[in-house]
Coordinates of C-alpha atoms and ligand atoms in Angstrom, one line a residue:
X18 CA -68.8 23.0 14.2
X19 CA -68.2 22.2 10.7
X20 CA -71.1 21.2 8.7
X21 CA -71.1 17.6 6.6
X22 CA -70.2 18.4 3.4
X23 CA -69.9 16.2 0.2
X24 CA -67.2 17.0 -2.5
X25 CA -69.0 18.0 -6.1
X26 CA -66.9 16.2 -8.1
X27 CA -66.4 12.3 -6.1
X28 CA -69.0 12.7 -4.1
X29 CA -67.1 12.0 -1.0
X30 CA -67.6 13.6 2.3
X31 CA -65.2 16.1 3.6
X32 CA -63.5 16.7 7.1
X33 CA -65.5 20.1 6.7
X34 CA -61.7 21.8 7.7
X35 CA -60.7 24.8 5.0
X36 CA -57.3 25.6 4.5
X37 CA -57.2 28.6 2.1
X38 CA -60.1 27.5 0.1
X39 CA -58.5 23.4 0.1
X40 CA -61.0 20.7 1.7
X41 CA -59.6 17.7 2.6
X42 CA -61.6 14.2 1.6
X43 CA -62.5 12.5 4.5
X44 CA -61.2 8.8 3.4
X45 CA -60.2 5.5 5.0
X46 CA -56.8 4.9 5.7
X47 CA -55.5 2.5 2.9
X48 CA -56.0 -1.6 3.9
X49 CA -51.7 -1.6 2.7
X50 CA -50.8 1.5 5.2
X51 CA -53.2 -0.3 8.3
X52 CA -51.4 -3.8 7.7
X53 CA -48.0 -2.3 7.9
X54 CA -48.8 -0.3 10.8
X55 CA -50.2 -3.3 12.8
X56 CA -47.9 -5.4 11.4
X57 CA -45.2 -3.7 12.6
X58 CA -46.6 -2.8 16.6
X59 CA -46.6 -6.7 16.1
X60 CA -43.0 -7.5 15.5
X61 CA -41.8 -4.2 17.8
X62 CA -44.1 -6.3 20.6
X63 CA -42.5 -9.7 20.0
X64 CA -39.0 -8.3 19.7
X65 CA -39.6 -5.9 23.6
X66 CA -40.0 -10.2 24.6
X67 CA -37.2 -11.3 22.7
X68 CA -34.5 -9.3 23.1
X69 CA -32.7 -6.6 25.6
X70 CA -34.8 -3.2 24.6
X71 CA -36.1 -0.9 28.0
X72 CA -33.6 0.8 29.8
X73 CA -34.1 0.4 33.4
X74 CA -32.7 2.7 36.0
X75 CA -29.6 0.7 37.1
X76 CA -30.0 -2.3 34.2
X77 CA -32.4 -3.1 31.3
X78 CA -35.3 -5.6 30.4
X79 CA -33.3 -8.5 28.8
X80 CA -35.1 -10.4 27.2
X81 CA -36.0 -14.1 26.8
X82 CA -33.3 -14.8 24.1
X83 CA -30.9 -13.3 26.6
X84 CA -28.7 -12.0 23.7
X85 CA -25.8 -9.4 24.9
X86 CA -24.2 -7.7 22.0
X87 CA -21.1 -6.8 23.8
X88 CA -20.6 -9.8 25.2
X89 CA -20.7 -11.7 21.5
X90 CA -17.8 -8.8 20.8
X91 CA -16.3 -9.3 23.3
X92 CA -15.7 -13.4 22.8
X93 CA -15.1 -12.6 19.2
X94 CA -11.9 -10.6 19.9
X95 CA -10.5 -13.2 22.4
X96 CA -11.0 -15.7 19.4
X97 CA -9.0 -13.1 17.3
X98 CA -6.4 -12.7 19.5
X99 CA -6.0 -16.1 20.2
X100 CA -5.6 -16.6 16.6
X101 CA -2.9 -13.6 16.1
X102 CA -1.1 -15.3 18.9
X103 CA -1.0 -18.5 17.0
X104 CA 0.1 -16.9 13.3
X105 CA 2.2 -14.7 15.5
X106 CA 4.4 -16.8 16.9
X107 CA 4.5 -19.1 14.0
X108 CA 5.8 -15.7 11.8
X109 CA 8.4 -15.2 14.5
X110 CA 9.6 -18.8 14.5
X111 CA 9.7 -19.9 11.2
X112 CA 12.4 -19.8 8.7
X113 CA 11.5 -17.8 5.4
X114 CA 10.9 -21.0 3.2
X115 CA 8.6 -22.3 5.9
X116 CA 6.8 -19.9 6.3
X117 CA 6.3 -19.4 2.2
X118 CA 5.3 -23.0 2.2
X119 CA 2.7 -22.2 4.3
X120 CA -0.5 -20.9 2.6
X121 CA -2.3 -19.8 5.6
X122 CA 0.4 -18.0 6.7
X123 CA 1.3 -16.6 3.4
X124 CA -2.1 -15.0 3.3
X125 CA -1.8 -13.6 6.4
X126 CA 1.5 -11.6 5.2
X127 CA -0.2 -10.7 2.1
X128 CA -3.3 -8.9 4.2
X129 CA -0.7 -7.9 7.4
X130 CA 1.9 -6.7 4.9
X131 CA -0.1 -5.0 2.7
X132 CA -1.3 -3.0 5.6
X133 CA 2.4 -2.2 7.2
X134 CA 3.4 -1.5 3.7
X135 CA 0.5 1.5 3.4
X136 CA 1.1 2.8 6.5
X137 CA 4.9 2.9 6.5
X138 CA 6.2 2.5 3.1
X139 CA 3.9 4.0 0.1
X140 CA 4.7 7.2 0.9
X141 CA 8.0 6.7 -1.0
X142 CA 7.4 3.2 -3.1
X143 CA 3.8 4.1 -3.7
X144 CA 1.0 2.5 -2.8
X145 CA 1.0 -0.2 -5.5
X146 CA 5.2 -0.5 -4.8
X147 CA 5.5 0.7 -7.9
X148 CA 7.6 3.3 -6.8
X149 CA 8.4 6.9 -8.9
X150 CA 10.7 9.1 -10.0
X151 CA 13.6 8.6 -7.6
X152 CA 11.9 5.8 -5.9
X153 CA 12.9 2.5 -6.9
X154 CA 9.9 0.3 -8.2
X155 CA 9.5 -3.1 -5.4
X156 CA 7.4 -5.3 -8.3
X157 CA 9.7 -5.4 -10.9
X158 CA 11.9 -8.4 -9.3
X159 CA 14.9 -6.3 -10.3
X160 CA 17.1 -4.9 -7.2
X161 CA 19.7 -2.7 -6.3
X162 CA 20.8 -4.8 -3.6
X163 CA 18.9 -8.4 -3.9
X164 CA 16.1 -9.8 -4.1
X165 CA 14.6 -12.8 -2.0
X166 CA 13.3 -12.4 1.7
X167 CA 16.3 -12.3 3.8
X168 CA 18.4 -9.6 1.8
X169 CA 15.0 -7.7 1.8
X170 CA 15.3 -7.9 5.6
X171 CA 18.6 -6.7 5.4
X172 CA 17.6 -3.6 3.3
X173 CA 14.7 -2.9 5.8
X174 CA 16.6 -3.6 9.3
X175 CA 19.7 -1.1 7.8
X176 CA 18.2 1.1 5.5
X177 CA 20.2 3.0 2.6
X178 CA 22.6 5.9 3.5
X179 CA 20.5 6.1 6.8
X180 CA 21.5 6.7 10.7
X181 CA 22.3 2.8 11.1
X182 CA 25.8 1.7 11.9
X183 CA 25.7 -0.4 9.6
X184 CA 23.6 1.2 7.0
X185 CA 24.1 0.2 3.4
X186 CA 26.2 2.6 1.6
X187 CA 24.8 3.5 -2.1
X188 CA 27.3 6.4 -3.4
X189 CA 27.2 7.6 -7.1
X190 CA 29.9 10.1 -7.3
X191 CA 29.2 13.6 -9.0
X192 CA 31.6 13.3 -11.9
X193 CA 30.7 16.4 -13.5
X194 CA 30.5 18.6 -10.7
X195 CA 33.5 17.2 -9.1
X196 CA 35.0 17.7 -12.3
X197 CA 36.1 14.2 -12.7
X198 CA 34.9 14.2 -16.1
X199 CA 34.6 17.0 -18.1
X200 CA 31.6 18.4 -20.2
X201 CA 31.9 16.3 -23.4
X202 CA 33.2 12.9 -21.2
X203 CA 30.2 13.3 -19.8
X204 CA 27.2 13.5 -22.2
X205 CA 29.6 10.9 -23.9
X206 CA 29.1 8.5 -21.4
X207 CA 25.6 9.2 -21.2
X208 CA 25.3 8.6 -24.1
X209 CA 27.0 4.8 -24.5
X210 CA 24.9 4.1 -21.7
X211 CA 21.8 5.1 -23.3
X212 CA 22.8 2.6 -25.9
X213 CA 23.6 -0.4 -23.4
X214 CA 19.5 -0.7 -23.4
X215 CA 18.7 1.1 -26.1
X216 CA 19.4 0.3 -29.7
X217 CA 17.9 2.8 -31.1
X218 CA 19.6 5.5 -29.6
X219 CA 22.8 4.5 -31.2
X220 CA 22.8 5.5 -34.8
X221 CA 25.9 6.0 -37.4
X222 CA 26.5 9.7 -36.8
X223 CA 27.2 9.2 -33.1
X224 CA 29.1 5.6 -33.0
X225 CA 32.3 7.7 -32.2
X226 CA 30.7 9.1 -29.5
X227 CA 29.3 5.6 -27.9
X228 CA 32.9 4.3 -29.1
X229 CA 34.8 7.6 -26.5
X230 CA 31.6 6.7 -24.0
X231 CA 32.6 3.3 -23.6
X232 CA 36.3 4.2 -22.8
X233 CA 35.3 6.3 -20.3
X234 CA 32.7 3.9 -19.1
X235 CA 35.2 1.0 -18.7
X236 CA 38.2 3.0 -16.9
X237 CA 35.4 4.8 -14.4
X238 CA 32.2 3.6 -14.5
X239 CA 33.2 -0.5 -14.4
X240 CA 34.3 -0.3 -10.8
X241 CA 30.6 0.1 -9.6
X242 CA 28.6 -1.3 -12.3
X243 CA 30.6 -3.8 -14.2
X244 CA 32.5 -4.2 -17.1
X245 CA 29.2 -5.2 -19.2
X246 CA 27.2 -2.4 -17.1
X247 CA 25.2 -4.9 -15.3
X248 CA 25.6 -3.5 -11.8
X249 CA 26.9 -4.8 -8.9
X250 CA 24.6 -5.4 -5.7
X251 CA 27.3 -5.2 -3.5
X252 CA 27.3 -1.7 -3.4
X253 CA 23.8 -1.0 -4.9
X254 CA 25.1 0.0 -8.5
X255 CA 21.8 -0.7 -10.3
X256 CA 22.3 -2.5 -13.9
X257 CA 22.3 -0.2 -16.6
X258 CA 21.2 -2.7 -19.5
X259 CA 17.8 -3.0 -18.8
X260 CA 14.5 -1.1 -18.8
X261 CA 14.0 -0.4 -15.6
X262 CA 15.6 2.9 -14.3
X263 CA 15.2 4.6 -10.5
X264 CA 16.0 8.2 -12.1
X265 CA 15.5 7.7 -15.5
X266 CA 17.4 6.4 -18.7
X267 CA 16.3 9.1 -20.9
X268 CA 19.5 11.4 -22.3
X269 CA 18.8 14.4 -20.1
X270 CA 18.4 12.4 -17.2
X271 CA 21.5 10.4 -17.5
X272 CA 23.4 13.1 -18.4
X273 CA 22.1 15.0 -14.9
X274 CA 22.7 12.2 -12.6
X275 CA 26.4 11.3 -14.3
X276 CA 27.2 14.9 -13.4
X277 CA 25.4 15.9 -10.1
X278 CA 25.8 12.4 -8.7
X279 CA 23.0 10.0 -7.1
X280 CA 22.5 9.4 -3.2
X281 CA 19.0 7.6 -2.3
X282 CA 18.1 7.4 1.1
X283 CA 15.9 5.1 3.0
X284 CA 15.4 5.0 6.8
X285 CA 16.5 2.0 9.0
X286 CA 13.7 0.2 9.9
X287 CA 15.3 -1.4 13.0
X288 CA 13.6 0.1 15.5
X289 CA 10.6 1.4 14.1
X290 CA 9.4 -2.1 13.1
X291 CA 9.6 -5.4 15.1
X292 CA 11.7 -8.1 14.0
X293 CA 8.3 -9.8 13.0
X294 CA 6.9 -6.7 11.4
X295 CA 10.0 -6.6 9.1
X296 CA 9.8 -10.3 8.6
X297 CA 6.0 -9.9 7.2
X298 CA 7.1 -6.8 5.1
X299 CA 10.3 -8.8 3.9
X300 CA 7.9 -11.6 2.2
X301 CA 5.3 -9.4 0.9
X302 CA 7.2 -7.1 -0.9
X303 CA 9.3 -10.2 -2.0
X304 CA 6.1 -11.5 -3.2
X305 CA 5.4 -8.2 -4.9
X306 CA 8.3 -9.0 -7.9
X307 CA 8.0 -13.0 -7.9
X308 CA 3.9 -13.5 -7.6
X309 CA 3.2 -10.2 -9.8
X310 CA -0.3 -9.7 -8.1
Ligands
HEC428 C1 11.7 8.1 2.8 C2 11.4 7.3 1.6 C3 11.3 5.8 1.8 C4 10.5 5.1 2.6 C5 9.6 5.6 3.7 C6 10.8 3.7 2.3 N1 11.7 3.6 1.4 FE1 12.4 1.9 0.6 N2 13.7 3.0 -0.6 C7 13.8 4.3 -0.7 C8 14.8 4.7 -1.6 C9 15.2 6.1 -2.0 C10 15.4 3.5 -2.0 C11 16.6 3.4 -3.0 C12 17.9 3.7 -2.4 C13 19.1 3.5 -3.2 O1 19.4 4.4 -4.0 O2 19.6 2.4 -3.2 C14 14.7 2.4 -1.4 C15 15.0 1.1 -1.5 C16 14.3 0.0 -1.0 C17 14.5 -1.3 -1.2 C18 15.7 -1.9 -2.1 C19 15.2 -2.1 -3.5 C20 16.2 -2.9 -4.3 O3 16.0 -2.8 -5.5 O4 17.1 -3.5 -3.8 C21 13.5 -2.1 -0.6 C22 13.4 -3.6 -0.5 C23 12.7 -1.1 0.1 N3 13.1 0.2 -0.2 C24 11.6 -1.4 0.8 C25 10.9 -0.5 1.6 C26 9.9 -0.9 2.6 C27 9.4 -2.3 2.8 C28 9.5 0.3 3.2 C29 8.5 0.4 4.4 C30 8.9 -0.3 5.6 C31 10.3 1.4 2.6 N4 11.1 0.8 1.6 C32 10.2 2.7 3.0 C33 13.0 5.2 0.0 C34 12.1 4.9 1.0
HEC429 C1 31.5 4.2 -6.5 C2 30.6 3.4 -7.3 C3 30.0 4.0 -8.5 C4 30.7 4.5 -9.6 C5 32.2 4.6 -9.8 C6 29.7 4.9 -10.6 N1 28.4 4.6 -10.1 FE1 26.7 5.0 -11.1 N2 25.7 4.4 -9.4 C7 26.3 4.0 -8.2 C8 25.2 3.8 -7.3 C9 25.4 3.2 -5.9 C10 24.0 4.1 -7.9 C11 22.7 4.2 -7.2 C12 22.5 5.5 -6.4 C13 21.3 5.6 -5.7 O1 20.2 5.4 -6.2 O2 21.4 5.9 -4.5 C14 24.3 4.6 -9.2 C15 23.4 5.0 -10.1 C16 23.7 5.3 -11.4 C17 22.7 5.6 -12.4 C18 21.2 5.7 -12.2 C19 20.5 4.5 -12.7 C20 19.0 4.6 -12.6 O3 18.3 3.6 -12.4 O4 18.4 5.7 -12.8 C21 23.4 5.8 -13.6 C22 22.8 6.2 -14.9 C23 24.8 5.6 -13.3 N3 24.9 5.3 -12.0 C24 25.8 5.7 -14.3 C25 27.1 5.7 -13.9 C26 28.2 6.1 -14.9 C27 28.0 6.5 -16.3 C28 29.3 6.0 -14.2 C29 30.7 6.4 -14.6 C30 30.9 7.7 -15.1 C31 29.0 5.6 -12.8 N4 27.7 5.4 -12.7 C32 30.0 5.4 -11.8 C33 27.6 3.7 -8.0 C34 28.6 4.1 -8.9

């Protein structure tokens, strides 16, 4: 039995225990730490009334409140459904501009297509649609093959150069390594096209050279992209006077995809995606170029 003993310095007593030549002071528990703790048995009493907390053997004690958290979940996904049903079938239904004209609706496609879009289309467009090299960028509101909802739903329902039928067709010969053109025709070409959107790369030392380009241009290139190089969607021949390039619009570039040829491919969506699914996509990523988020 330990002995009372005071502390020298406070003055306390102390539990009398030793622990390597350490005493312990033998004080009250602090009024704070005592409130809290009955404070607490309190509520955790109250709450056992409340609310469903001992487990039984077959069931539980349930408590006056008669609160069932599964049950709440439960009504809370028939409201959701319910809800999906309703958008749903208004989606389905509607034409493109009424659905557009409808806000609610419109931000269901935004969150719903935003989602399809990440899990079935960023892996080539990017997450952003922004695309990348090869990839053609969704937000600029330029297209290869149109813009607005429904030719968007044509893209997605026959995909480019894919297994559909009916797939769209996008075919920029090799002219180099077909040997259509030869060497110099080439990086001629290249370069008048260069010029078409930049005017800085055409200078006086190589005016000749955008002069023979141009020739060439005209007799091969016009077919596809137009006589003033400003594509033609009909067979996806993207315009060549602007800034915005799928492969590039550098010299090197240009010069590569003149001579090797371009094929992009996209799956069909057809029967991956419902007609709905494609429907949602179709406006969102229309909404991508017009509403630039
Ligand atoms: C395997 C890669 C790949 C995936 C996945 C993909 N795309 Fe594409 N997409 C492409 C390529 C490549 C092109 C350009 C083809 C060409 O050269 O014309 C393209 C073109 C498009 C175009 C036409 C753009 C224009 O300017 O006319 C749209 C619209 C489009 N994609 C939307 C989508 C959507 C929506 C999805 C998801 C459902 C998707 N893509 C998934 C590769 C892909
Ligand atoms: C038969 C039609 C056709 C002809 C002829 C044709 N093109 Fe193309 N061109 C296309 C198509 C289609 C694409 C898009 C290919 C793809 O992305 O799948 C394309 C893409 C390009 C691109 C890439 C643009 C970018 O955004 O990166 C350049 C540059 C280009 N063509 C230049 C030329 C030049 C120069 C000629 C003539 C020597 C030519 N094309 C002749 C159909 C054609």
């Amino acid at each position: 039995m330990a002995v009372e003993e005071r502390d020298p310095v406070s003055g306390q007593k102390t539990t009398g225990h030793e622990w390597n030549g350490i005493k312990e002071l033998d004080t009250a528990v602090p009024l704070g730490v005592l409130i809290f703790i009955v404070v607490t048995h309190l509520w955790a009493l109250v709450w056992w009334i409340l609310m469903p907390t001992w487990p039984l053997i077959t069931t539980h004690t349930r408590g006056i409140l008669n609160t069932d958290q599964r049950k709440i979940v439960e009504q809370d996904l028939v409201a959701a459904q319910a809800q999906r049903a309703a958008w749903m079938k208004a989606i389905e239904t509607g034409t493109f501009e009424e659905i557009q004209a409808n806000e609610d609706l419109m931000k269901v496609v935004r969150s719903t297509g935003h989602q399809l879009f990440g899990d079935n289309c960023a892996a080539c467009h990017g997450a952003d649609g922004k695309g990348r090299a090869n990839y053609p960028d969704l937000t600029d509101d330029d297209w290869l093959w149109g813009g607005g909802p429904e030719k968007i739903a044509e893209t997605l329902r026959l995909g480019i150069n894919s297994r559909h039928q009916n797939t769209r067709v996008a075919q920029m010969p090799a002219f180099g390594r077909d040997a259509m053109l030869d060497r110099t025709q080439v990086t001629n070409v290249a370069t008048y096209v260069q010029s078409l959107s930049n005017p800085a790369a055409s200078t006086p030392q190589n005016v000749a050279q955008i002069q023979a380009g141009r020739e060439v241009f005209l007799t091969t290139c016009a077919a596809c992209h137009g006589e003033d190089g400003k594509g033609n969607r009909e067979v996806g021949a993207p315009n060549l006077t602007d800034q915005f390039w799928v492969y590039g619009g550098d010299l090197q570039t240009l010069i590569n995809t003149i001579h090797g040829g371009r094929q992009g491919h996209m799956p069909t969506w057809d029967e991956r995606l419902t007609p709905a699914e494609i429907k949602i996509l179709s406006l969102y990523v229309n909404s991508l170029g017009v509403e630039k988020p």
